[in-house]
Coordinates of C-alpha atoms in Angstrom, one line a residue:
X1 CA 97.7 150.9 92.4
X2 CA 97.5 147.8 94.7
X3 CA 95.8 150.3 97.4
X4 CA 93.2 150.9 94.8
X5 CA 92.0 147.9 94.4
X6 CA 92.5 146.4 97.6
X7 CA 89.2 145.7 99.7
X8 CA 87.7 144.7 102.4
X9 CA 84.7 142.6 103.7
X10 CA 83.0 145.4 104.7
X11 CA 83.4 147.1 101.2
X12 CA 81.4 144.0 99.6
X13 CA 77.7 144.5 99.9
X14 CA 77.8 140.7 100.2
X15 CA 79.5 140.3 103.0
X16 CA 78.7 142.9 105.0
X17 CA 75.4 141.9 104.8
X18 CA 75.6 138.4 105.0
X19 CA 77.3 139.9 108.8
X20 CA 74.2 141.7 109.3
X21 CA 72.0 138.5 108.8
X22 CA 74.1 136.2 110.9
X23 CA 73.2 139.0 113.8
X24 CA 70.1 139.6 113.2
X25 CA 69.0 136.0 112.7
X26 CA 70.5 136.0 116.7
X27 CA 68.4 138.7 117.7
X28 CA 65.5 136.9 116.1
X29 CA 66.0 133.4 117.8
X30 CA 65.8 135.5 121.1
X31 CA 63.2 137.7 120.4
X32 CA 60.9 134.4 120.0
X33 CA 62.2 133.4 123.8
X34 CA 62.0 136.7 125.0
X35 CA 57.9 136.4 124.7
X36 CA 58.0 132.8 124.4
X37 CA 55.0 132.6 127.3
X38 CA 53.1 135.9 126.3
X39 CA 50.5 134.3 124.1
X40 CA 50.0 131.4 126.8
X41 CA 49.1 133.6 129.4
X42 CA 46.4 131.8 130.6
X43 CA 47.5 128.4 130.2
X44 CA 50.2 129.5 132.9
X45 CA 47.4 130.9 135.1
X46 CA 45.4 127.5 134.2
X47 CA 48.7 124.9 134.9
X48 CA 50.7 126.9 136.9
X49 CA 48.5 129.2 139.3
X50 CA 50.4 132.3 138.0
X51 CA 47.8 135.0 138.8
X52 CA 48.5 138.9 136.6
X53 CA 50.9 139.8 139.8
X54 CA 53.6 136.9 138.9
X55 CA 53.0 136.6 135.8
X56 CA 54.0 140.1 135.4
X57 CA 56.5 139.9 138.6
X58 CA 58.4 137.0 136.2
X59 CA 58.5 138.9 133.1
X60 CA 60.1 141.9 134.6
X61 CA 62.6 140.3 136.0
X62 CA 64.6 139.9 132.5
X63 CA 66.0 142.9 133.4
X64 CA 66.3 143.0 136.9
X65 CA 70.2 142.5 137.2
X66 CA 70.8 145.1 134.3
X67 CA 69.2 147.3 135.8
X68 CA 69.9 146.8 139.9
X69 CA 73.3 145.2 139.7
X70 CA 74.2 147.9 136.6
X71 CA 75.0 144.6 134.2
X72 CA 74.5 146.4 131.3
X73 CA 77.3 148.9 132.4
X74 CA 79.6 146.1 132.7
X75 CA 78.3 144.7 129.5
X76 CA 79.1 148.1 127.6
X77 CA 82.5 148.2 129.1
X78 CA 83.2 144.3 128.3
X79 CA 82.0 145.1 124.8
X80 CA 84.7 148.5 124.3
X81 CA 87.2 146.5 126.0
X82 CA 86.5 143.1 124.8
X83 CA 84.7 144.0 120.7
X84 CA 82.2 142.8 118.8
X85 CA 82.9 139.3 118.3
X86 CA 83.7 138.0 121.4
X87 CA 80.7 139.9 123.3
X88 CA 78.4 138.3 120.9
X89 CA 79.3 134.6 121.7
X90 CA 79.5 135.4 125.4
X91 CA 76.1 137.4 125.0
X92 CA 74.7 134.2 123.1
X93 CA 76.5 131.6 125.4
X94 CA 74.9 133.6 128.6
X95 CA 71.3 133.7 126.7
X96 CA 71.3 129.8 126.3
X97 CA 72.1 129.3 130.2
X98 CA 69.0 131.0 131.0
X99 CA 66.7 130.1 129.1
X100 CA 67.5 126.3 129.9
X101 CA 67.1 127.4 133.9
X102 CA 63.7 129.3 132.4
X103 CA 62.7 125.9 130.7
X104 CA 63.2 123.5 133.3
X105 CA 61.4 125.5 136.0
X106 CA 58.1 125.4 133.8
X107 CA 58.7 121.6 133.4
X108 CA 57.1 118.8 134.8
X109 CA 60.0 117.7 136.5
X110 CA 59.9 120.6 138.3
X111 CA 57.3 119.6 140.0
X112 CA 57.5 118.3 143.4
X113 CA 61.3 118.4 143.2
X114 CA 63.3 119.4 145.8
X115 CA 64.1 122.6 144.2
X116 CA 60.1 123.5 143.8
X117 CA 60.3 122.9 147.8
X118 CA 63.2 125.0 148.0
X119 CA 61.8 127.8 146.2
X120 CA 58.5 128.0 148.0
X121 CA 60.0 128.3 151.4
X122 CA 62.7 131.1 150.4
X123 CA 63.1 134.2 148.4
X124 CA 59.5 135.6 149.9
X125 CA 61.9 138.1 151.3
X126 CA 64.9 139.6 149.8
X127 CA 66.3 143.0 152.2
X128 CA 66.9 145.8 151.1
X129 CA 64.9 145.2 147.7
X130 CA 62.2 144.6 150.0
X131 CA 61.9 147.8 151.4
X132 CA 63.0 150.1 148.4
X133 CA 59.6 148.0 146.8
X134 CA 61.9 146.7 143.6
X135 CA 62.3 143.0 144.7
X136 CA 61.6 140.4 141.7
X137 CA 60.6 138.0 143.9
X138 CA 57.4 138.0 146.7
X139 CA 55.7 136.2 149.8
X140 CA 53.2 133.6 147.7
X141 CA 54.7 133.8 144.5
X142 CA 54.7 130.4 142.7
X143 CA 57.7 128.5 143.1
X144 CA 57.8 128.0 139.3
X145 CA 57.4 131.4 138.3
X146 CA 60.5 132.2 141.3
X147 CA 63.0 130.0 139.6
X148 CA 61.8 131.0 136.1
X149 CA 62.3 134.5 137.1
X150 CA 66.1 133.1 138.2
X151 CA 66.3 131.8 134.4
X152 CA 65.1 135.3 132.8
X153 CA 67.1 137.4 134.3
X154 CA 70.3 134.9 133.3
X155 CA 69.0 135.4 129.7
X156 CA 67.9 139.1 130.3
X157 CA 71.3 139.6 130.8
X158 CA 72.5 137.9 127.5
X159 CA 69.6 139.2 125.7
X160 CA 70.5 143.2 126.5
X161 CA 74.1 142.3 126.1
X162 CA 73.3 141.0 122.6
X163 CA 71.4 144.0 121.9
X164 CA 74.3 146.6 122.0
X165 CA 76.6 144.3 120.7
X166 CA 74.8 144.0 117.5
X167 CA 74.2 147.9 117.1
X168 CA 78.1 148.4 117.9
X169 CA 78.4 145.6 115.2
X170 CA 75.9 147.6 112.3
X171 CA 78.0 150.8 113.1
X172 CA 81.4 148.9 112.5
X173 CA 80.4 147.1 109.2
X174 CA 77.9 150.2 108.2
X175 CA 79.3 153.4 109.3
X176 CA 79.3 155.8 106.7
X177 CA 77.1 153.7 104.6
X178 CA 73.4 152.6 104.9
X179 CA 74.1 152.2 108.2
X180 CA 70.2 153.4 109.4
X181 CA 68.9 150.8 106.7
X182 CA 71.0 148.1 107.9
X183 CA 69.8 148.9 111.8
X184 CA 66.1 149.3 110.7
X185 CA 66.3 146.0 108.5
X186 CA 68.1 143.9 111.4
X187 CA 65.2 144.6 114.0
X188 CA 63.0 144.1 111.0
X189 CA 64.1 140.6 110.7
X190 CA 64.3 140.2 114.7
X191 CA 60.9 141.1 115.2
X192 CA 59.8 138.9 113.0
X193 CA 60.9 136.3 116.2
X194 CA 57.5 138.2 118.0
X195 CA 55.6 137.3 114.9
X196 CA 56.8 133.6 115.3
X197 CA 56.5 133.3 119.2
X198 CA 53.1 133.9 118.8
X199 CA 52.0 131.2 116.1
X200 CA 54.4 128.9 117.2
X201 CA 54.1 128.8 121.6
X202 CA 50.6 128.2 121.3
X203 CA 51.3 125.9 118.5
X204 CA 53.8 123.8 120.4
X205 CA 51.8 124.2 123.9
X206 CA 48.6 122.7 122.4
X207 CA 50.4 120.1 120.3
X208 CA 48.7 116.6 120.4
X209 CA 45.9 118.0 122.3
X210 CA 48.0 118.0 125.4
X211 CA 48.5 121.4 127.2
X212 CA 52.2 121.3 128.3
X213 CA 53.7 124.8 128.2
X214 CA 57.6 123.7 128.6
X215 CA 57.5 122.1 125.1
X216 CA 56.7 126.0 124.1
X217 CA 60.4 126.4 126.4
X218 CA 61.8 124.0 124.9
X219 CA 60.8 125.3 121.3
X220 CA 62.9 128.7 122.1
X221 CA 65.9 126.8 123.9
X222 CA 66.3 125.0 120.9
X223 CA 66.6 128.1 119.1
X224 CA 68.9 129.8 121.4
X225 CA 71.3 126.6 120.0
X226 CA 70.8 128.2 117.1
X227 CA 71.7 131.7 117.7
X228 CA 74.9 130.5 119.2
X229 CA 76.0 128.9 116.0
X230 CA 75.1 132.4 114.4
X231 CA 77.3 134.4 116.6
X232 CA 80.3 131.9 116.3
X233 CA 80.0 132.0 112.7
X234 CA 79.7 136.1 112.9
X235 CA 83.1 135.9 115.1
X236 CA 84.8 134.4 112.3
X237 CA 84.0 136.6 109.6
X238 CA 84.3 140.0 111.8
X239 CA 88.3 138.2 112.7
X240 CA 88.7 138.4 109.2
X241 CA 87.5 141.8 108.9
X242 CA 89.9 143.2 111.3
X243 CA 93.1 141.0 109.7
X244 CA 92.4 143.0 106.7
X245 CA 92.0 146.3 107.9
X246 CA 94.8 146.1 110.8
X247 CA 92.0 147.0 113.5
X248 CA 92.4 146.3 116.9
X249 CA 89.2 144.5 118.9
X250 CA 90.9 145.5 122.1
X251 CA 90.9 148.9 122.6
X252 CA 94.4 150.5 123.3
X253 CA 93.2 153.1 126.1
X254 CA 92.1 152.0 129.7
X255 CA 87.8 152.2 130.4
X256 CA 87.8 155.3 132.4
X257 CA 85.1 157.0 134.1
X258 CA 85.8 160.6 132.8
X259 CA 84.5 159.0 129.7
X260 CA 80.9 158.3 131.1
X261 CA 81.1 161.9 132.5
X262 CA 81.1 163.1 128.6
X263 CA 78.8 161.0 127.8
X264 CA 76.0 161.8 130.7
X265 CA 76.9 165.4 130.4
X266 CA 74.9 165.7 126.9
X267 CA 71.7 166.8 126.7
X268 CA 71.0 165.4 123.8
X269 CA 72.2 161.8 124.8
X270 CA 69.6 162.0 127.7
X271 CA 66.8 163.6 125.3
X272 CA 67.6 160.2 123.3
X273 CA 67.7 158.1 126.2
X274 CA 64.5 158.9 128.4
X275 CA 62.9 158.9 124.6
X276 CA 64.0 155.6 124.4
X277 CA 62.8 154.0 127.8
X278 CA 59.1 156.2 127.3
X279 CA 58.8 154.2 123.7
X280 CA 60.1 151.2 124.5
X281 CA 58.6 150.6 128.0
X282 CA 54.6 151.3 125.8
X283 CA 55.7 148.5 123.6
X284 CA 57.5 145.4 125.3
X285 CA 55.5 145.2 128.2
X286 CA 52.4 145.4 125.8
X287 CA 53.8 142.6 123.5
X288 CA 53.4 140.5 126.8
X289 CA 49.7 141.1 127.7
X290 CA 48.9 141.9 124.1
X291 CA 47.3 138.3 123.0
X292 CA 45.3 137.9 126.5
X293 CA 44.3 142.0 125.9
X294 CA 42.6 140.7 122.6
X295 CA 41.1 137.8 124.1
X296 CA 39.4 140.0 126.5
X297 CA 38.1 142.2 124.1
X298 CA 37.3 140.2 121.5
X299 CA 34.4 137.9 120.8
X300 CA 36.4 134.4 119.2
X301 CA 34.4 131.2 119.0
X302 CA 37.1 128.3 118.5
X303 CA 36.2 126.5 115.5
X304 CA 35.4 122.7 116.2
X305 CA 38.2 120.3 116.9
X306 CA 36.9 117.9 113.3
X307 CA 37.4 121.7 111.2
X308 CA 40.8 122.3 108.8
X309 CA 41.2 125.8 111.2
X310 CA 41.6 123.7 114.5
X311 CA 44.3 121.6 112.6
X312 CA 47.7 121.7 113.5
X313 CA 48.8 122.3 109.9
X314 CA 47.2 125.5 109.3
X315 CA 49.6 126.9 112.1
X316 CA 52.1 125.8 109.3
X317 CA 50.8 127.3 106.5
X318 CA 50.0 130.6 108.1
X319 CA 53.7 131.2 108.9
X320 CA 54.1 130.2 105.8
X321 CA 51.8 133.2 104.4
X322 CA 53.8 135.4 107.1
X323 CA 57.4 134.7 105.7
X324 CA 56.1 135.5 102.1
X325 CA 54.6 138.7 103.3
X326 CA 57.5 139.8 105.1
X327 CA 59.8 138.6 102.3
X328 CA 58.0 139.8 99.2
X329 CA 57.2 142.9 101.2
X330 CA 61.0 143.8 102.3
X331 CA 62.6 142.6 98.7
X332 CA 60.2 145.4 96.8
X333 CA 62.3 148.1 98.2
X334 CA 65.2 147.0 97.0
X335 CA 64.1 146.7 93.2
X336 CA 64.8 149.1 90.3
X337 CA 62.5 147.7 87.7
X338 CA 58.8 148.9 88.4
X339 CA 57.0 145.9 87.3
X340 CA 59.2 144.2 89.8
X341 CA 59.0 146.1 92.5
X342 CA 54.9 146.1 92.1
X343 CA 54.8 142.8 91.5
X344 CA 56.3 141.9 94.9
X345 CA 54.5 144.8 96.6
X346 CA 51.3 143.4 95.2
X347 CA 52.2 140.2 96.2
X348 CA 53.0 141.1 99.7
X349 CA 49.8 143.3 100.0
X350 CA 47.3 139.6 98.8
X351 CA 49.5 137.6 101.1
X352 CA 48.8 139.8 104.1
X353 CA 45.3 139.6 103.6
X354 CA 45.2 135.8 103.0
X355 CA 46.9 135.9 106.5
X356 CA 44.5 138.2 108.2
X357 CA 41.4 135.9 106.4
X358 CA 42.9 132.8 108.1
X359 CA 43.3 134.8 111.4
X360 CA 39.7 135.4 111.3
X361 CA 39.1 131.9 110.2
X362 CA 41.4 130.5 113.2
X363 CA 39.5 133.1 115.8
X364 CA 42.8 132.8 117.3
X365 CA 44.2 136.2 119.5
X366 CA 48.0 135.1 119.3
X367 CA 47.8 134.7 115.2
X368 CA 46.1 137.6 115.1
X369 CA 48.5 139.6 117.2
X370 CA 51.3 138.1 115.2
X371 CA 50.9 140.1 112.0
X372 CA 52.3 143.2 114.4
X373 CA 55.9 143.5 112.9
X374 CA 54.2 142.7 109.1
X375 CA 53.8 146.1 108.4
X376 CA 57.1 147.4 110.2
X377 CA 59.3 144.9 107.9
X378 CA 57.9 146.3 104.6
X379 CA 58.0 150.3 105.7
X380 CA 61.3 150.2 107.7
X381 CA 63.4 150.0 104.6
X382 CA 61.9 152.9 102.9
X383 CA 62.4 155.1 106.3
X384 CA 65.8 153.4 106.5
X385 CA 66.8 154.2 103.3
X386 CA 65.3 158.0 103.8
X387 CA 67.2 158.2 107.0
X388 CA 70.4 157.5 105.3
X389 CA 69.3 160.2 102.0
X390 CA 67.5 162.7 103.6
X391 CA 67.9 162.4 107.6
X392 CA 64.7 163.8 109.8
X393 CA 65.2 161.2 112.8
X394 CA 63.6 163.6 115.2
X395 CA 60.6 164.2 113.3
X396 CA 60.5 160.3 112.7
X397 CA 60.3 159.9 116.4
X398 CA 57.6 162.3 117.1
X399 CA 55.5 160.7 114.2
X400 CA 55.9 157.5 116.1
X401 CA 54.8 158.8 119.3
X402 CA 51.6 160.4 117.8
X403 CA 51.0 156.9 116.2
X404 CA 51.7 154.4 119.5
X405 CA 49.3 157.4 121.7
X406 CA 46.2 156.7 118.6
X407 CA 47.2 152.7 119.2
X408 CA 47.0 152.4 122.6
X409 CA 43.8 154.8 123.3
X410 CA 42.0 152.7 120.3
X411 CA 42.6 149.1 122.0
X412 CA 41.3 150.9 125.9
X413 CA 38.2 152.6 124.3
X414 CA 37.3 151.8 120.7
X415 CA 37.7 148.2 120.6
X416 CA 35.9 147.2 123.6
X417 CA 33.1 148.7 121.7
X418 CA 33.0 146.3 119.4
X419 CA 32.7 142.9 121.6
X420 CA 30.1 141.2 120.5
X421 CA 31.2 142.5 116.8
X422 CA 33.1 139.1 115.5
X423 CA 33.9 140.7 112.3
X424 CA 34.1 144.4 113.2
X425 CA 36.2 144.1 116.6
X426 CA 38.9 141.8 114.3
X427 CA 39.6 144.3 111.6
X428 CA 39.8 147.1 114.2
X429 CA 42.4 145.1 116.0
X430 CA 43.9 144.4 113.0
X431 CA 44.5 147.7 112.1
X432 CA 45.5 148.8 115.2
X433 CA 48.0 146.2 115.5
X434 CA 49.7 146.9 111.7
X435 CA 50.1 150.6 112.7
X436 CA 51.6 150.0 116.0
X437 CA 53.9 147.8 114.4
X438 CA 54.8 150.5 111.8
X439 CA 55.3 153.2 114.7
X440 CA 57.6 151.0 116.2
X441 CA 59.7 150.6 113.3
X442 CA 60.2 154.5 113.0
X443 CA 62.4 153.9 116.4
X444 CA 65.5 151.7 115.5
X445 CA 65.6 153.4 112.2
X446 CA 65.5 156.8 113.5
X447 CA 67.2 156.6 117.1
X448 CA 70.1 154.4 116.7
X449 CA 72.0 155.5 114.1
X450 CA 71.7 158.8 115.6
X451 CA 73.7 158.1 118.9
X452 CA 76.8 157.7 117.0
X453 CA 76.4 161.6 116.5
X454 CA 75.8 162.1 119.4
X455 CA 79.3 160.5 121.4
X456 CA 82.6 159.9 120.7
X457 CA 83.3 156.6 118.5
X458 CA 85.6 154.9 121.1
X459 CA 83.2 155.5 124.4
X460 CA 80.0 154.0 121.5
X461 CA 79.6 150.6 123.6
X462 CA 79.1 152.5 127.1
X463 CA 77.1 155.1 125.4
X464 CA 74.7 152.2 123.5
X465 CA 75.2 150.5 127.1
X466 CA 73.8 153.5 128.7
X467 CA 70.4 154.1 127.2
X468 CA 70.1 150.3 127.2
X469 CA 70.7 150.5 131.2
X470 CA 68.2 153.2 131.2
X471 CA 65.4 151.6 128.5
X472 CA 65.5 148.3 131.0
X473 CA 64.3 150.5 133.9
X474 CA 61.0 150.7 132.0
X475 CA 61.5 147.5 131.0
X476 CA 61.3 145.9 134.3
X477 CA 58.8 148.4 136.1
X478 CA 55.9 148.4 133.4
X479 CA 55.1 144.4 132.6
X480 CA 55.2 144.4 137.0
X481 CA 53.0 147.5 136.4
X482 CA 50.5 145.8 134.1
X483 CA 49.7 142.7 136.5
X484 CA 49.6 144.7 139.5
X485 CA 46.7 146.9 137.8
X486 CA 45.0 144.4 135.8
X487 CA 44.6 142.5 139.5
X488 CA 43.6 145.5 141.3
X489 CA 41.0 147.0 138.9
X490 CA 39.9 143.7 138.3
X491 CA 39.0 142.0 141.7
X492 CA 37.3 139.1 141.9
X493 CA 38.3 138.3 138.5
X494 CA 39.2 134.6 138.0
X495 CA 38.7 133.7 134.4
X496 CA 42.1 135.1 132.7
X497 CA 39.9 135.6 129.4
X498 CA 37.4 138.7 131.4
X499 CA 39.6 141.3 132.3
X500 CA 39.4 145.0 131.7
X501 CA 42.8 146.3 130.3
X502 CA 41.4 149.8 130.2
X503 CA 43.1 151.3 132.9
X504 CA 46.8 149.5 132.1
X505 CA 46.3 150.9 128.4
X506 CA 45.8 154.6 129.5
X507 CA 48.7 154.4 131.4
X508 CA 50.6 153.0 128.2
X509 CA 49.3 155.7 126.1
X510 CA 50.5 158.2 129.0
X511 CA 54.4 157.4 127.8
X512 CA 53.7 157.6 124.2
X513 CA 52.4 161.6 125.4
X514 CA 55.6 162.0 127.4
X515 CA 57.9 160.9 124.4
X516 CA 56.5 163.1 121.8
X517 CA 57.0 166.1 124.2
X518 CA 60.1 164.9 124.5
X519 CA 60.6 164.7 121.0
X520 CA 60.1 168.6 120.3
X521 CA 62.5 168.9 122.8
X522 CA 64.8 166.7 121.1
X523 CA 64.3 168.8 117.7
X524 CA 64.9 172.3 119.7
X525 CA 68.1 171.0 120.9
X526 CA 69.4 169.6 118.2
X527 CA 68.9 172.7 115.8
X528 CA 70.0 174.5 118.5
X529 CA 73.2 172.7 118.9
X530 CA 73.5 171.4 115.5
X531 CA 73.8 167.9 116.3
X532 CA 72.7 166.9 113.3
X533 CA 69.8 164.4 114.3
X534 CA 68.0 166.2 111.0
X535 CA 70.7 165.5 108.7
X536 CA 71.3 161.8 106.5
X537 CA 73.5 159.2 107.6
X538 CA 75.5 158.5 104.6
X539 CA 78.2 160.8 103.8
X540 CA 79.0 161.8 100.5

């Protein structure tokens, strides 16, 4: 009788929930750094002298040393060996180093230190890296941007090492349970941190009228303080977990290398994997080019420095306007009554629209850009939830492809057509940028949870690892990508608000072809080999 009734944390919705939050409220604080200087392009170009080339040279190097020094595989084999908890502090721990190197080397004090002088005179050549053409540093790359690099790829290492962590973490509290509504609701909630970065870096960068991007830095070091509280908190609670269940975090059996062999031997796992770094390398790299995309090809006249939208408290109240959105939104899935569930709906529908007015109002790019994961927060629980009942992940992914291909072609040739258009180039890019947002959130509910089907349960963190390593190959070759073809199709260009983004766009959209081939491959193969992509997650 005592077994009956005996539970766990993980059998409380509660709790297992309130685990989810503390790590996705990690993975938010980092999403903000992780673009924290996106929607200030041009004031780095303006302060700094960072032309397209480093500015884009910088933010690919988060994921340099994943990808060239194979991190991530360590990570992934730290994490089987190591568990949950403890990789998430470390993850969170390593995230904070960086981003403090990050912040200081956009500082003031940076310059004319002996560090700046240090940095101008070395690093313009790096063998080896040099030749193969991959090096994340070059000969007259600003000495900021060099040691800023330094800092990003500390916390690019933290960041991806968070990343599996916290999916290894959803399938340990989830599995066999909403586990594809829990994944799809945690990068909900985390990319609501893009949202955030882009109100708030301007907001902070601008703030008494003085242009100082670091305090934008400091913004997103302060939350990285915060994160690490999160996943201390989280290492408690998961502790407590395994005392009641008996679970080991270490893992009995030695890491061997037989066990990558199974893993890389699946043709399914690499379907999943190249699908991976084709959709995410058309959306990250975007996310940092996005806001000065939109200034290009939009016509915004700042409202005078006397008017309410110039203030510094409508930046407040717009977030404000966001959170309900996104709150009222994401709650209406989860109600049974229909007068309820409406209600909020309704709610979250006139909030989004007071948002976009204000948008307008602010002819601001970065608020504008910001309502990207609105639309994704209130439609990835119903596809999470239909995941989990009803499975067709496959189809989910080629539905996103199809989406981020219309997205990316309308922003290269549709938009541009309407410069000149105040009113008519904002709602198109509004539109746009709510159904990218929704594509996107067809990936983490759909791919995810469907690796666990695909490998076996103790080898998960190398497998998640894995396509992680992979996804950050993208990851670092697109955003280097995007400046070096926004500076060659655009010679002669000097004022960071007039460049043509038509030909970096195309080449965006040219992934989102190559993934949804890929994904009618993916849906042969698994109804070839039964690997149940197609079926639901929860088991009955």
């Amino acid at each position: 009788m005592s077994q009956v009734i005996q539970k766990t944390l993980r059998d409380s919705a509660a709790m297992r929930w309130t685990a989810l939050l503390l790590l996705a409220l990690a993975m938010f604080c980092s999403y903000i750094f992780m673009d924290i200087l996106s929607p200030i392009k041009d004031l780095m170009q303006e302060t700094r002298g960072w032309d397209s080339t480093a500015f884009g040279t910088m933010q690919g190097s988060e994921v340099f040393l994943n990808v060239f020094v194979f991190f991530l595989i360590f990570a992934g084999i730290i994490l089987d060996k190591m568990g949950v908890r403890f990789t998430a502090v470390l993850s969170a721990a390593v995230m904070l180093v960086g981003a403090c190197v990050k912040w200081y080397a956009v500082s003031d004090s940076f310059v004319g230190s002996g560090l700046e002088t240090w940095f101008t005179d070395n690093l313009n050549y790096i063998p080896v890296f040099d030749e193969l053409g991959v090096s994340p540093f070059y000969e007259g790359m600003p000495a900021s941007a060099k040691f800023a690099a330094c800092g990003f790829m500390i916390f690019g290492c933290g960041c991806e090492m968070a990343g599996i962590t916290v999916s290894r973490g959803i399938v340990k509290w989830f599995k066999g349970r909403e586990m594809a509504l829990a994944m799809g609701s945690e990068m909900a909630l985390a990319r609501l941190g893009v949202a955030t970065c882009m109100i708030f870096s301007p907001f902070f960068a601008r703030l008494g009228g003085e242009i100082s991007v670091s305090r934008s830095v400091a913004f997103g070091v302060v939350l990285m303080c915060i994160a690490l509280i999160m996943t201390i908190v989280y290492f408690f609670m998961d502790r407590k977990l395994d005392s009641q269940t008996g679970e080991a975090e270490e893992k009995d059996d030695p890491f061997k290398i037989s066990d990558l062999g199974k893993i890389l031997s699946d043709a399914g796992f690499w379907i999943v994997a190249l699908l991976c770094v084709l959709y995410y390398s058309a959306i990250f790299p975007f996310q940092k080019y996005a806001v000065n995309m939109l200034q290009c090809n939009l016509t915004l006249t700042a409202p005078g420095p006397e008017s309410f939208w110039s203030s510094s408290s409508v930046t407040i109240v717009q977030y404000i306007i966001m959170l309900i959105v996104a709150a009222a939104g994401f709650a209406s899935n989860f109600q049974k009554k229909a007068n309820l569930k409406y209600g909020l709906l309704g709610l979250s529908v006139i909030a989004l629209i007071t948002y976009c007015y204000m948008g307008y109002m602010r002819q601001s790019a970065e608020s504008i850009f910001a309502v990207f994961p609105l639309l994704a927060v209130l439609i990835t629980p119903i596809l999470g939830s239909y995941l989990d009942h009803h499975g067709k992940a496959a189809s989910m992914l080629v539905l996103g492809s199809v989406l981020l291909i219309a997205c990316h072609l309308t922003f290269a040739f549709v938009l541009p057509l309407f410069k000149g258009n105040a009113v008519g180039g904002i709602i198109i890019a509004y539109a746009t940028i709510l159904v990218l947002g929704a594509s996107f959130s067809l990936v983490p509910a759909s791919l995810w949870p469907s690796v666990p089907k695909l490998v076996d349960s103790k080898v998960i963190g190398s497998a998640y690892a894995l396509i992680f390593w992979i996804q950050n190959i993208g990851l670092w070759l697109f955003p280097l990508l995007i400046g070096k073809v926004l500076d060659k199709t655009n010679p002669g260009v000097t004022d960071p608000t007039q460049f043509d983004y038509t030909a970096p766009l195309v080449m965006l959209a040219s992934l989102g072809v190559a993934a949804l081939i890929l994904g009618f491959v993916l849906k042969a193969v698994d109804k070839k080999k039964g690997i149940g992509l197609e079926l639901p997650n929860i088991t009955e």
